[in-house]
Coordinates of C-alpha atoms and ligand atoms in Angstrom, one line a residue:
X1 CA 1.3 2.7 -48.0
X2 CA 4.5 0.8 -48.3
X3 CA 4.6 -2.3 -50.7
X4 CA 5.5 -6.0 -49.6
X5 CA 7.0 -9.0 -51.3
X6 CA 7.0 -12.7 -49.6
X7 CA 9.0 -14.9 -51.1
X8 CA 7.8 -18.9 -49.5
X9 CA 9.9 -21.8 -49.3
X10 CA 8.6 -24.8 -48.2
X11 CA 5.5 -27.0 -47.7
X12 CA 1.9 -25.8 -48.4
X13 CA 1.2 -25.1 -45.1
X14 CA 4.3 -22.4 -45.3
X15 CA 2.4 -20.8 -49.1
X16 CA -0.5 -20.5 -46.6
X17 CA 1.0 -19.0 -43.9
X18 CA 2.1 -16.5 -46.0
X19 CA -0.8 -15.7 -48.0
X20 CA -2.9 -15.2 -44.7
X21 CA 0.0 -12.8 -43.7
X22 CA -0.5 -11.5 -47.0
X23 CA -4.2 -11.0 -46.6
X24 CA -3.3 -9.2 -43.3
X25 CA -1.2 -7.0 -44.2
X26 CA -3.2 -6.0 -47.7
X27 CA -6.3 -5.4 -45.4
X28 CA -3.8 -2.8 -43.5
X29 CA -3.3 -0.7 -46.3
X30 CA -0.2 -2.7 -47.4
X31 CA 0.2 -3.3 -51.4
X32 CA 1.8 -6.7 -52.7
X33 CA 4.5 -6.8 -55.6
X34 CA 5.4 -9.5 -57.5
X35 CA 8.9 -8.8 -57.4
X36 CA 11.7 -7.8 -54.9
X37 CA 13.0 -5.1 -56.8
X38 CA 9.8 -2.2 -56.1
X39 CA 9.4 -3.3 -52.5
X40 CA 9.7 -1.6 -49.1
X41 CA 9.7 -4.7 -47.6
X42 CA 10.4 -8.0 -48.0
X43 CA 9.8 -11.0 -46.1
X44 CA 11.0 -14.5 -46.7
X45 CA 9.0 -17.3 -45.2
X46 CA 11.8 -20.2 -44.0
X47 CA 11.5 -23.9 -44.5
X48 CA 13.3 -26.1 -42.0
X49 CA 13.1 -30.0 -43.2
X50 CA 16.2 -30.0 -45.1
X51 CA 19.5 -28.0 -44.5
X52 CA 18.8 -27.2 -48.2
X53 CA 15.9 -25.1 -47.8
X54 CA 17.5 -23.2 -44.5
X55 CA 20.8 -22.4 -46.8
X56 CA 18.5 -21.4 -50.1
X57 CA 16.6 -18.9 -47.5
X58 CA 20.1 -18.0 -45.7
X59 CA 22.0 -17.5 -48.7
X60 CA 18.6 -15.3 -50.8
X61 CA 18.5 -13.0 -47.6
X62 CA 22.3 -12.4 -47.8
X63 CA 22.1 -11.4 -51.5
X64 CA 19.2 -9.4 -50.5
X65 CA 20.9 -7.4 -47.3
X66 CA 24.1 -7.1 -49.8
X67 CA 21.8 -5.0 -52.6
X68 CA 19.7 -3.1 -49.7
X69 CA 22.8 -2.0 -47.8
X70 CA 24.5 -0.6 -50.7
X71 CA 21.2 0.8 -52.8
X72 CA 18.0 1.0 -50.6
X73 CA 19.3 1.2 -47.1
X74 CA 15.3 2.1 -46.3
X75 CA 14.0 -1.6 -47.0
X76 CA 13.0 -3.8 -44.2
X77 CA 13.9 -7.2 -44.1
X78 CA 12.2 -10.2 -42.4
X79 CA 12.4 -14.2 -41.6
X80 CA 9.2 -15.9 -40.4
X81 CA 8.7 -19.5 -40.7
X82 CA 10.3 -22.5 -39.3
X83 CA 14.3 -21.4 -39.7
X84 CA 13.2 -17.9 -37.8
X85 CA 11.4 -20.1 -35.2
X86 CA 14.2 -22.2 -34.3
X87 CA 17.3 -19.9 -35.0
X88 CA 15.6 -16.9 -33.7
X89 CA 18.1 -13.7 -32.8
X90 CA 21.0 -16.0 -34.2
X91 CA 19.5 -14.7 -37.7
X92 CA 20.3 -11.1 -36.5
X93 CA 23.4 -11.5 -35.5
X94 CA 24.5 -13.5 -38.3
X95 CA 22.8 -11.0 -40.5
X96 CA 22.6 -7.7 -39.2
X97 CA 20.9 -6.0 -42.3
X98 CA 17.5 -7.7 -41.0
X99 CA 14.8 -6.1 -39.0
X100 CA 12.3 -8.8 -38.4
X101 CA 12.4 -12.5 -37.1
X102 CA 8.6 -14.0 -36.4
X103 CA 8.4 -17.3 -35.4
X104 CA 5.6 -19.6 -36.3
X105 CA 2.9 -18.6 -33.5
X106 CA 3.3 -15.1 -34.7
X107 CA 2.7 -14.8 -37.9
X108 CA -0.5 -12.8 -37.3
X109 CA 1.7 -10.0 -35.7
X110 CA 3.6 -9.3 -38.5
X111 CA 1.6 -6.5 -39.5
X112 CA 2.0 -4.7 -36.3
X113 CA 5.8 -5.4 -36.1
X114 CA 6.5 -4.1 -39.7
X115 CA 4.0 -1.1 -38.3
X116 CA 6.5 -0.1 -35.4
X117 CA 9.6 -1.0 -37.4
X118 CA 8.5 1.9 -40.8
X119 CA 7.5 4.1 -38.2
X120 CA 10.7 3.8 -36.1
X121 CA 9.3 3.6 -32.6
X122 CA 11.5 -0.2 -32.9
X123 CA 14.4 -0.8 -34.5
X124 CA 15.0 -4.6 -34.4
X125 CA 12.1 -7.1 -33.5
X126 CA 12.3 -10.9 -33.0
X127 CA 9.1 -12.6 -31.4
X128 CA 9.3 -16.7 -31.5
X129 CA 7.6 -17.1 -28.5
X130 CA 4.4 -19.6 -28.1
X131 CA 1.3 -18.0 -28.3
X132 CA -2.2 -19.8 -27.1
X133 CA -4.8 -19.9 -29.7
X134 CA -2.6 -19.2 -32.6
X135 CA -3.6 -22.1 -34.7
X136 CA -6.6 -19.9 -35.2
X137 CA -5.1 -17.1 -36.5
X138 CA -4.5 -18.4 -40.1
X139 CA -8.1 -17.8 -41.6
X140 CA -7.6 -14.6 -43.8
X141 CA -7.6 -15.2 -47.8
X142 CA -6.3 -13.6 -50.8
X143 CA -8.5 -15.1 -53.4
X144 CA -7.3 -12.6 -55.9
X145 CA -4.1 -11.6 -54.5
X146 CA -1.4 -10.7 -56.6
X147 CA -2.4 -12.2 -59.8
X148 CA -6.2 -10.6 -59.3
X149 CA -7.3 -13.6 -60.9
X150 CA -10.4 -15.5 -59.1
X151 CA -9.9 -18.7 -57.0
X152 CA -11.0 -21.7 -57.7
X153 CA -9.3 -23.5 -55.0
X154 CA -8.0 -22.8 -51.5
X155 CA -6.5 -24.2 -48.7
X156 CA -7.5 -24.1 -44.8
X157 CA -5.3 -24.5 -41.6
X158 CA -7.4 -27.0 -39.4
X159 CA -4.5 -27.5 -36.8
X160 CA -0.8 -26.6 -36.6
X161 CA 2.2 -28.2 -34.6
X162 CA 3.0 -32.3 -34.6
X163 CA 3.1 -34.7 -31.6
X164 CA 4.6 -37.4 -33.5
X165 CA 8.1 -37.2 -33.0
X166 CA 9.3 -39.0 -36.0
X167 CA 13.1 -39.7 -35.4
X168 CA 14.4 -37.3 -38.2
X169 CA 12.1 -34.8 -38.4
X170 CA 12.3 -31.1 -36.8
X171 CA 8.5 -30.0 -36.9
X172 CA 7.3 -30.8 -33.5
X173 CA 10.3 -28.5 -32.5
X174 CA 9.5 -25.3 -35.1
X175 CA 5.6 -25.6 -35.3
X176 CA 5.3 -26.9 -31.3
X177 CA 2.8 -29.1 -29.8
X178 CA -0.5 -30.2 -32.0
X179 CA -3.8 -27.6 -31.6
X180 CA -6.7 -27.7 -33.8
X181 CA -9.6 -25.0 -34.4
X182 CA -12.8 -26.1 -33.8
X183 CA -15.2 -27.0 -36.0
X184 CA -17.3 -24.5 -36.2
X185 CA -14.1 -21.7 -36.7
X186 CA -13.0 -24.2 -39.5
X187 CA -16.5 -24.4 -41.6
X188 CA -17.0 -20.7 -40.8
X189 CA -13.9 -20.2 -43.0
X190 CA -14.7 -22.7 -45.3
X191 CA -18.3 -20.9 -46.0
X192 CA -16.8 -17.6 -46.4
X193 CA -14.7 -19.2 -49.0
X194 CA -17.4 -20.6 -50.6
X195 CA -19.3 -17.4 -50.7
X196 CA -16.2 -16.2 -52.9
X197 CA -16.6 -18.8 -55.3
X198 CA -14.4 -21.2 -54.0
X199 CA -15.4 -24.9 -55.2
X200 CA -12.4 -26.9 -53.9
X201 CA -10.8 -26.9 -50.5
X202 CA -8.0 -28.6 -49.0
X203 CA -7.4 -29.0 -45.2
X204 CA -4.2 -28.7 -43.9
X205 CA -2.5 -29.8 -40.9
X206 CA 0.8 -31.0 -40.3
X207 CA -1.1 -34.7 -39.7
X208 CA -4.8 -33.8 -40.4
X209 CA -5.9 -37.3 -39.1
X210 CA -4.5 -36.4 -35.5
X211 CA -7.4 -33.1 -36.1
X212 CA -8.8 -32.2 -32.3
X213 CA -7.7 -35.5 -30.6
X214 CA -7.6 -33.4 -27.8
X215 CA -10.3 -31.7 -27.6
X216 CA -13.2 -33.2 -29.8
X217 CA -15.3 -36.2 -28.0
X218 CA -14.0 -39.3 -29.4
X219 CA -14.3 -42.5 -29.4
X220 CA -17.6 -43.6 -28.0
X221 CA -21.3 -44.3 -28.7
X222 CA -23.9 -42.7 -30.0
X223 CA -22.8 -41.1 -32.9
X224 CA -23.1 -37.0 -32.1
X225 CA -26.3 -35.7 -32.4
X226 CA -24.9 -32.3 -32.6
X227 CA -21.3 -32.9 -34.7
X228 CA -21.3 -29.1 -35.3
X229 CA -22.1 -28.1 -31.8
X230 CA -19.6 -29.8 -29.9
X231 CA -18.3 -28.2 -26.9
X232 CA -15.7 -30.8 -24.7
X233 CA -17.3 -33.5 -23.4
X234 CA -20.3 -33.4 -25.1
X235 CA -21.8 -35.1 -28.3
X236 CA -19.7 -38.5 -27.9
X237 CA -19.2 -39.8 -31.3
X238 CA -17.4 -43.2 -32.7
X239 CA -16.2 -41.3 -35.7
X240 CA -12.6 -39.3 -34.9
X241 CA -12.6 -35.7 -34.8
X242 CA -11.1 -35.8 -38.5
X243 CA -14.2 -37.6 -39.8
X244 CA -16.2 -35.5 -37.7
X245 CA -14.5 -32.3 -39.7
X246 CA -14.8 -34.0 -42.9
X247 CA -18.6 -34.1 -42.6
X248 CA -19.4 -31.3 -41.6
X249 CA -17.2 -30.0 -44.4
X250 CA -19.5 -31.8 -46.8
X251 CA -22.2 -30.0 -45.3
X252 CA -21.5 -27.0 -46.9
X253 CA -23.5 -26.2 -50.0
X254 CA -21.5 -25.1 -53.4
X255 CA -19.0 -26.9 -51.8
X256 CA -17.7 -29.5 -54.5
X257 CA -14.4 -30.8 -53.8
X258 CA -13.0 -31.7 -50.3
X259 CA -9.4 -32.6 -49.8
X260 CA -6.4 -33.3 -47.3
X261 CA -3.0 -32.9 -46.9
X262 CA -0.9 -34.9 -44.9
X263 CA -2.5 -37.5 -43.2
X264 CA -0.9 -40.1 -41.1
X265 CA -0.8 -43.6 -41.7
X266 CA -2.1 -44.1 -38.3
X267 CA -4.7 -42.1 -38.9
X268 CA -6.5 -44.2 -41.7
X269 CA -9.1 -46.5 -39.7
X270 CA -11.8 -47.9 -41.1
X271 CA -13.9 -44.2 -40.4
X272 CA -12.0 -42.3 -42.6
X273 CA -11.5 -45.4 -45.2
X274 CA -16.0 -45.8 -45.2
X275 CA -16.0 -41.4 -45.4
X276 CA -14.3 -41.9 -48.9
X277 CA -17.8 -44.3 -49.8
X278 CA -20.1 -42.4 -48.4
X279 CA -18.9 -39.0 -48.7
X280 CA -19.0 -37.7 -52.4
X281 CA -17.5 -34.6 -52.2
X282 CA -14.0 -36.0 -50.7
X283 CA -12.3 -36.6 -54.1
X284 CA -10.3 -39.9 -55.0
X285 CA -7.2 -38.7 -53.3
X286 CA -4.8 -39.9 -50.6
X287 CA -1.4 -38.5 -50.1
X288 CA 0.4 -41.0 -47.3
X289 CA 3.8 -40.7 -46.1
X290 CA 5.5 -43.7 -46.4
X291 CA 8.8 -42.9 -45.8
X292 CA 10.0 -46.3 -46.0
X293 CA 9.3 -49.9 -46.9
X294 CA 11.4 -51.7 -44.4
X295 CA 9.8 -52.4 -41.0
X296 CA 13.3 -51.6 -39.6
X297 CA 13.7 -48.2 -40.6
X298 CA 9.9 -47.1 -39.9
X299 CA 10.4 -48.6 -36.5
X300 CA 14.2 -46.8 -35.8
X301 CA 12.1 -43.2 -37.5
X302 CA 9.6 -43.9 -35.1
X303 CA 6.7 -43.7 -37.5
X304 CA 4.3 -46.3 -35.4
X305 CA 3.1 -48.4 -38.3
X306 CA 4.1 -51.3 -40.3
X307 CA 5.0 -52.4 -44.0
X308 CA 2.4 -54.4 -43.9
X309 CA -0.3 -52.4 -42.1
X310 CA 0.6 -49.3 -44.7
X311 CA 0.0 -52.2 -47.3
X312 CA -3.2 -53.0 -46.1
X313 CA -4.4 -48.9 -46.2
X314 CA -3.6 -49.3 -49.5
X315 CA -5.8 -52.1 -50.5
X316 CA -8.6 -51.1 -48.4
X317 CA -8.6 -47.6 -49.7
X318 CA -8.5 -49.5 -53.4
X319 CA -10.9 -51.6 -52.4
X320 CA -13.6 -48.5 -51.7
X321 CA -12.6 -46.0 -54.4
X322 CA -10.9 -48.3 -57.4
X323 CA -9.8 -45.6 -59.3
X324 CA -8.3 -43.3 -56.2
X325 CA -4.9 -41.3 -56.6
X326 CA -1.8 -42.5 -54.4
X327 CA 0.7 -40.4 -53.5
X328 CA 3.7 -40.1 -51.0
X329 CA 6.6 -39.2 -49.8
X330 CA 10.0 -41.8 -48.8
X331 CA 13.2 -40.5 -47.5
X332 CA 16.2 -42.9 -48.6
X333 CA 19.4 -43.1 -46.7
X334 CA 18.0 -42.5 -43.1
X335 CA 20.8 -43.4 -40.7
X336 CA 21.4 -47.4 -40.6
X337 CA 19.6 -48.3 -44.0
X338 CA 21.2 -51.0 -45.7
X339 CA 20.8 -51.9 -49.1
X340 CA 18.3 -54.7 -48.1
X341 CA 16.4 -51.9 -46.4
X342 CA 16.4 -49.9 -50.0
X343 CA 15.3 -53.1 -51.4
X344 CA 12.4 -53.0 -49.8
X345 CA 11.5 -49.5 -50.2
X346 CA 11.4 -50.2 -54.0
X347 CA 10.0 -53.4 -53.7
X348 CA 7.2 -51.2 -51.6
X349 CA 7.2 -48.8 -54.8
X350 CA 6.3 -51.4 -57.1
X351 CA 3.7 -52.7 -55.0
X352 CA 1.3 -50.1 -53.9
X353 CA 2.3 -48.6 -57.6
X354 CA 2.0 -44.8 -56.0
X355 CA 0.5 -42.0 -58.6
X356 CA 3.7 -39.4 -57.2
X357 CA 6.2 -40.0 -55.0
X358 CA 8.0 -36.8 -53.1
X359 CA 11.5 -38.5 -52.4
X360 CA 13.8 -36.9 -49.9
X361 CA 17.3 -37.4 -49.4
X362 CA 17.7 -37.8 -45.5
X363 CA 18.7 -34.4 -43.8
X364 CA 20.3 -34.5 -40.5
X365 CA 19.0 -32.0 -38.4
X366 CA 19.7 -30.4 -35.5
X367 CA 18.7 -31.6 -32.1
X368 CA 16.5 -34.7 -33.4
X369 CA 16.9 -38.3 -32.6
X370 CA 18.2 -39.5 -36.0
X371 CA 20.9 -36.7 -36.0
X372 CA 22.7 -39.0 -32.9
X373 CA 22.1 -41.9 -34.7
X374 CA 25.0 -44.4 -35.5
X375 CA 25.7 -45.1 -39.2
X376 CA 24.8 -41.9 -41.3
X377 CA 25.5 -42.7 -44.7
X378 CA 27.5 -40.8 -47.2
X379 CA 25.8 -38.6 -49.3
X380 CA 26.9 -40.6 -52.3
X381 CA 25.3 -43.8 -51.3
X382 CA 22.0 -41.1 -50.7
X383 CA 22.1 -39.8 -54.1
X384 CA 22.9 -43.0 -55.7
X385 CA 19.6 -44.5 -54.3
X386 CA 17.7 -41.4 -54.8
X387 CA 18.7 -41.7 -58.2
X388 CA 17.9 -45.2 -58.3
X389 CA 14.2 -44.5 -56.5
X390 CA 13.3 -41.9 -58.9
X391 CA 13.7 -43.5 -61.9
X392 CA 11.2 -46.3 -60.5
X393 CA 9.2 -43.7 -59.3
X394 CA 9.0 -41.9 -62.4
X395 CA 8.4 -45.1 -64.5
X396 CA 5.5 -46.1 -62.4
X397 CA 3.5 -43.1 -62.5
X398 CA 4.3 -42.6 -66.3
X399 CA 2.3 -46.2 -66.7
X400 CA -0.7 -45.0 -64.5
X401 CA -0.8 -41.4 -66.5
X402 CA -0.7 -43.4 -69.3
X403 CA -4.0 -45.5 -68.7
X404 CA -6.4 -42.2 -68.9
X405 CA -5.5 -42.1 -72.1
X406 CA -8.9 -42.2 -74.6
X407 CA -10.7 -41.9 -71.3
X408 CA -13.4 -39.5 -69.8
X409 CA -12.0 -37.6 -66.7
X410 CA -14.1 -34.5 -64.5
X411 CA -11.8 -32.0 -64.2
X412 CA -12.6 -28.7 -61.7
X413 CA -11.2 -25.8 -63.5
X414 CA -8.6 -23.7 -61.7
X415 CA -7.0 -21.0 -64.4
X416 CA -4.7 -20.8 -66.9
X417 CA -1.7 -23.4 -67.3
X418 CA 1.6 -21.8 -65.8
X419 CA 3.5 -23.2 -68.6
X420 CA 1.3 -21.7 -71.6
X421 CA -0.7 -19.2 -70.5
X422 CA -2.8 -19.8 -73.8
X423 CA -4.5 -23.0 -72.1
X424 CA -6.4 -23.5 -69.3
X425 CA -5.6 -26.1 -66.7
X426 CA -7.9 -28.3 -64.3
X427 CA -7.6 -31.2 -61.9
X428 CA -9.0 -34.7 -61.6
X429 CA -10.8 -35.7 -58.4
X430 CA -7.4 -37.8 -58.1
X431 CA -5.0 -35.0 -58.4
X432 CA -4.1 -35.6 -61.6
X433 CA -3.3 -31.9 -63.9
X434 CA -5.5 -31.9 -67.2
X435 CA -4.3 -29.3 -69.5
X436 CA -6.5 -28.1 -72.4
X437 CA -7.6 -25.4 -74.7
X438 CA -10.3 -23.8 -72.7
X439 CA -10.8 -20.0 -71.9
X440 CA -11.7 -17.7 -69.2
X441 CA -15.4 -18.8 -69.3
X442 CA -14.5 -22.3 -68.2
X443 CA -12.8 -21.1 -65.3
X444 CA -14.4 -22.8 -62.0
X445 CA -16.3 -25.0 -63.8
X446 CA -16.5 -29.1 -63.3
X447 CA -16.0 -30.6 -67.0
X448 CA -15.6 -33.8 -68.6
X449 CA -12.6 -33.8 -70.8
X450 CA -11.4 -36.7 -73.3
X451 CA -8.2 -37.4 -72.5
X452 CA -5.8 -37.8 -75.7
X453 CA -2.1 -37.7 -74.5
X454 CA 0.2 -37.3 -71.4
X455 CA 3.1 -35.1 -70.9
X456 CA 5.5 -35.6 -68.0
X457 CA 2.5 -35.6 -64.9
X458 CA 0.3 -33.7 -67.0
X459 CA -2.4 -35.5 -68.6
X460 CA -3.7 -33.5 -72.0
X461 CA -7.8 -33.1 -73.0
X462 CA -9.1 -32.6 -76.6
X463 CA -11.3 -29.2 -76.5
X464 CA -13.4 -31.1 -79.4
X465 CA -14.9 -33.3 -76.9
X466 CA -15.2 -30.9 -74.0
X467 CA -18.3 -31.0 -72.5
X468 CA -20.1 -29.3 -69.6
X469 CA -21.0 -31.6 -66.4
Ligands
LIG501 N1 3.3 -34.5 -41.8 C1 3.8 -35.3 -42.7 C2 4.1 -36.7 -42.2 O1 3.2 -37.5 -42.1 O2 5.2 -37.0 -41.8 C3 5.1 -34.7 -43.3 C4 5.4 -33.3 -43.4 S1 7.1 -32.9 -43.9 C5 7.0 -31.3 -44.0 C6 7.2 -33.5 -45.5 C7 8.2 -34.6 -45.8 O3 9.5 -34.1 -45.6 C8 8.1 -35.7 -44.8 O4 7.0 -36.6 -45.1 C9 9.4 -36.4 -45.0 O5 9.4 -37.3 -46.1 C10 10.3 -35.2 -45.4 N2 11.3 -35.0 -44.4 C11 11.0 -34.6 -43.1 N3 12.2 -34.5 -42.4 C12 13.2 -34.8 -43.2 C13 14.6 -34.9 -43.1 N4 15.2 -34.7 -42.0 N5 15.3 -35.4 -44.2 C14 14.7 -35.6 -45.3 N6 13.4 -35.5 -45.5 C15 12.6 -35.2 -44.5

């Protein structure tokens, strides 16, 4: 059977696309490679939230048609993602070499397509059209894909699309309107993974907290009797549908780590705030996209939250779980931000004290609000205050790294440490990487390290005082 390379640009929800369109097309016979050189075919999975990402996908796939054209005219070549979703047949025409465009309520039909395409009953195929009940087509896993190594960890689609609109961003336009699994679909995949030896998930979602708004009873009283049997209308519950998830999550036994990724500021009543007390296995971890500390520029990129109201997240987030991991992500020069603006990002920086910060230069992009904004600001002044936000950034977290030292963290063992493949690495509950001298045997275990140094995000244990939970 014909061999496959994905290359994936982009956000975790992209790695996971792929890897479920990995897992498809290895249960069809398919073989993965680790490289583009010894494949048939090769697919790269687009990332559309900066220009950057589309050009670093554009310009790999031209490189790629230029070697196939003149060496192995018999490779196919594919887009899915975001960039195939919104530039569709464009891709094609700019790009003749390629064979395949699949949007992003298609990836499960890739298989098929790549099917007709080797067999030549179609030459060309591009499919970005919606698709109802995609959002439930994500589930399959790779736990030892190409690396054949076990996992430890693994991450599960809960919802795809966004109905936030934010000013300057182009995901409600590639991933379409918000639709979440069920519940039961969602812990049925989360069992199975378990079953495999997984001990930490992660739910995904473009904004996990908006998770089955739609379509899960909420808000009301009684609490559910039935939170696992919900059908609409039925089993009324006070708690959203995302805390509703989040428990029955927790249900599951073997289970040991729950996470998220991304939530929504507006997301974070008090529900989800109490789920972090009373709910053991969600670790000490919050990622929350700031994207700004001026009231202004939140308001203008339409993100329906305050300075102060992101402030107050903070504290009573702190205020439950004292020791829990912040982290973020700020875009600097949106369209109109004025130095006072910055100013108050940074002054937001040094207040909330965030663990990691993703910083983004703002992108304009095609077809959103923000790109018809007045005042877009040079990409000097961007850079300068990216520059500038980093370094804070970076100072920050190098200070909160820096206060595990001599301490006793759990860690959950996930494999070897990409950088020395001699050492084994772990996680804290609050996200933090612990790199020690371990072996095979501690893989998947929950350990209690001393921690003796830190590195640049990387905390460092002492194997001395390693001992088993
Ligand atoms: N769902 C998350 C949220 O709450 O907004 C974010 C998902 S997005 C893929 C990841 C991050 O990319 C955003 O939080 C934002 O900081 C950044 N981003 C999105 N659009 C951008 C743009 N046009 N320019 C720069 N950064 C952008």
């Amino acid at each position: 059977m014909p061999s496959v390379y994905i290359k994936t640009y982009g956000c975790q929800m992209n790695e996971r696309d792929s890897e479920a369109v990995a897992a498809q097309l290895v249960a069809k016979g398919y073989s993965l490679v680790t490289s583009e050189a010894s494949a048939d075919v090769i697919l790269l999975n687009t990332c559309s939230v900066r220009d950057f990402a589309e050009q670093k996908a554009i310009g790999k796939m031209q490189n790629l048609a230029a070697d196939v054209r003149k060496n192995r005219p018999e490779v196919v070549l594919g887009f899915m993602g975001c960039m195939a979703q919104s530039r569709g047949k464009e891709l094609i025409d700019r790009l003749p070499d390629v064979d395949l465009v699949v949007g992003t309520q298609k990836f499960h039909r890739t298989a098929g397509y790549l099917d007709e395409i080797l067999s030549g009953s179609r030459e060309k195929i591009v499919d970005v059209a919606e698709e109802q009940g995609s959002e439930a087509t994500i589930r399959e896993h790779l736990l030892n894909g190409a690396t054949k190594e076990k996992s430890v960890t693994a991450f599960v689609s809960i919802m795809q699309g966004c109905n936030q609109y934010c000013t300057f961003c182009i995901v409600p336009y590639t991933r379409g309107e918000e639709r979440s699994r069920t519940i039961p679909d969602i812990v049925a995949e989360c069992r199975e993974l378990v079953s495999r030896g997984v001990k930490e998930i992660t739910l995904l979602g473009q904004i996990v907290t908006s998770y089955g708004r739609r379509t899960t009873p909420h808000p009301a009283s009684p609490p559910s009797p039935h939170p696992m049997g919900r059908g609409q209308g039925e089993g009324r519950s006070a708690k959203t549908p995302f805390v509703q998830l989040l428990e029955a999550v927790h249900e599951i036994e073997g289970l040991e780590r729950i996470r998220f990724t991304s939530p929504h500021p507006k997301g974070y009543g008090d529900d989800l705030i109490d789920a972090y007390g009373r709910l053991p296995k969600l670790v000490e971890h919050a990622h929350i996209p700031a994207q700004s500390g001026s009231d202004r520029m939140l308001k203008l990129m339409h993100r329906g939250y305050t300075r102060e109201r992101f402030l107050g997240i903070v504290e009573k987030l702190r205020r439950v779980k004292p020791e829990i991991g912040i982290s973020t992500d700020i875009i600097v020069g949106f369209p109109g931000e004025t130095g006072k603006d910055f100013e108050e990002t940074l002054s937001l920086a040094r207040e909330v004290e965030f663990d990691l910060a993703y910083i983004f230069k703002y992108s304009t992009r095609k077809d959103t609000p923000a790109a018809e904004m007045p005042d877009q600001l040079p990409q000097a002044v961007k850079e300068e205050r990216n520059q500038r936000l980093l370094t804070l950034a970076n100072e920050i977290a190098a200070r909160r790294y820096e206060k595990f030292v001599g301490k006793q963290t759990q860690i959950l063992v996930e494999g070897r440490s990409k950088r020395n493949l001699a050492r084994m690495m772990g996680r804290t509950r609050c996200n933090k990487t612990v790199v020690f001298d371990g072996s095979e045997r501690h893989r998947g275990q929950l350990m209690n390290l001393k921690i003796t140094r830190t590195g640049s995000f990387t905390l460092y244990g002492d194997p001395a005082v390693v001992g088993l939970d």
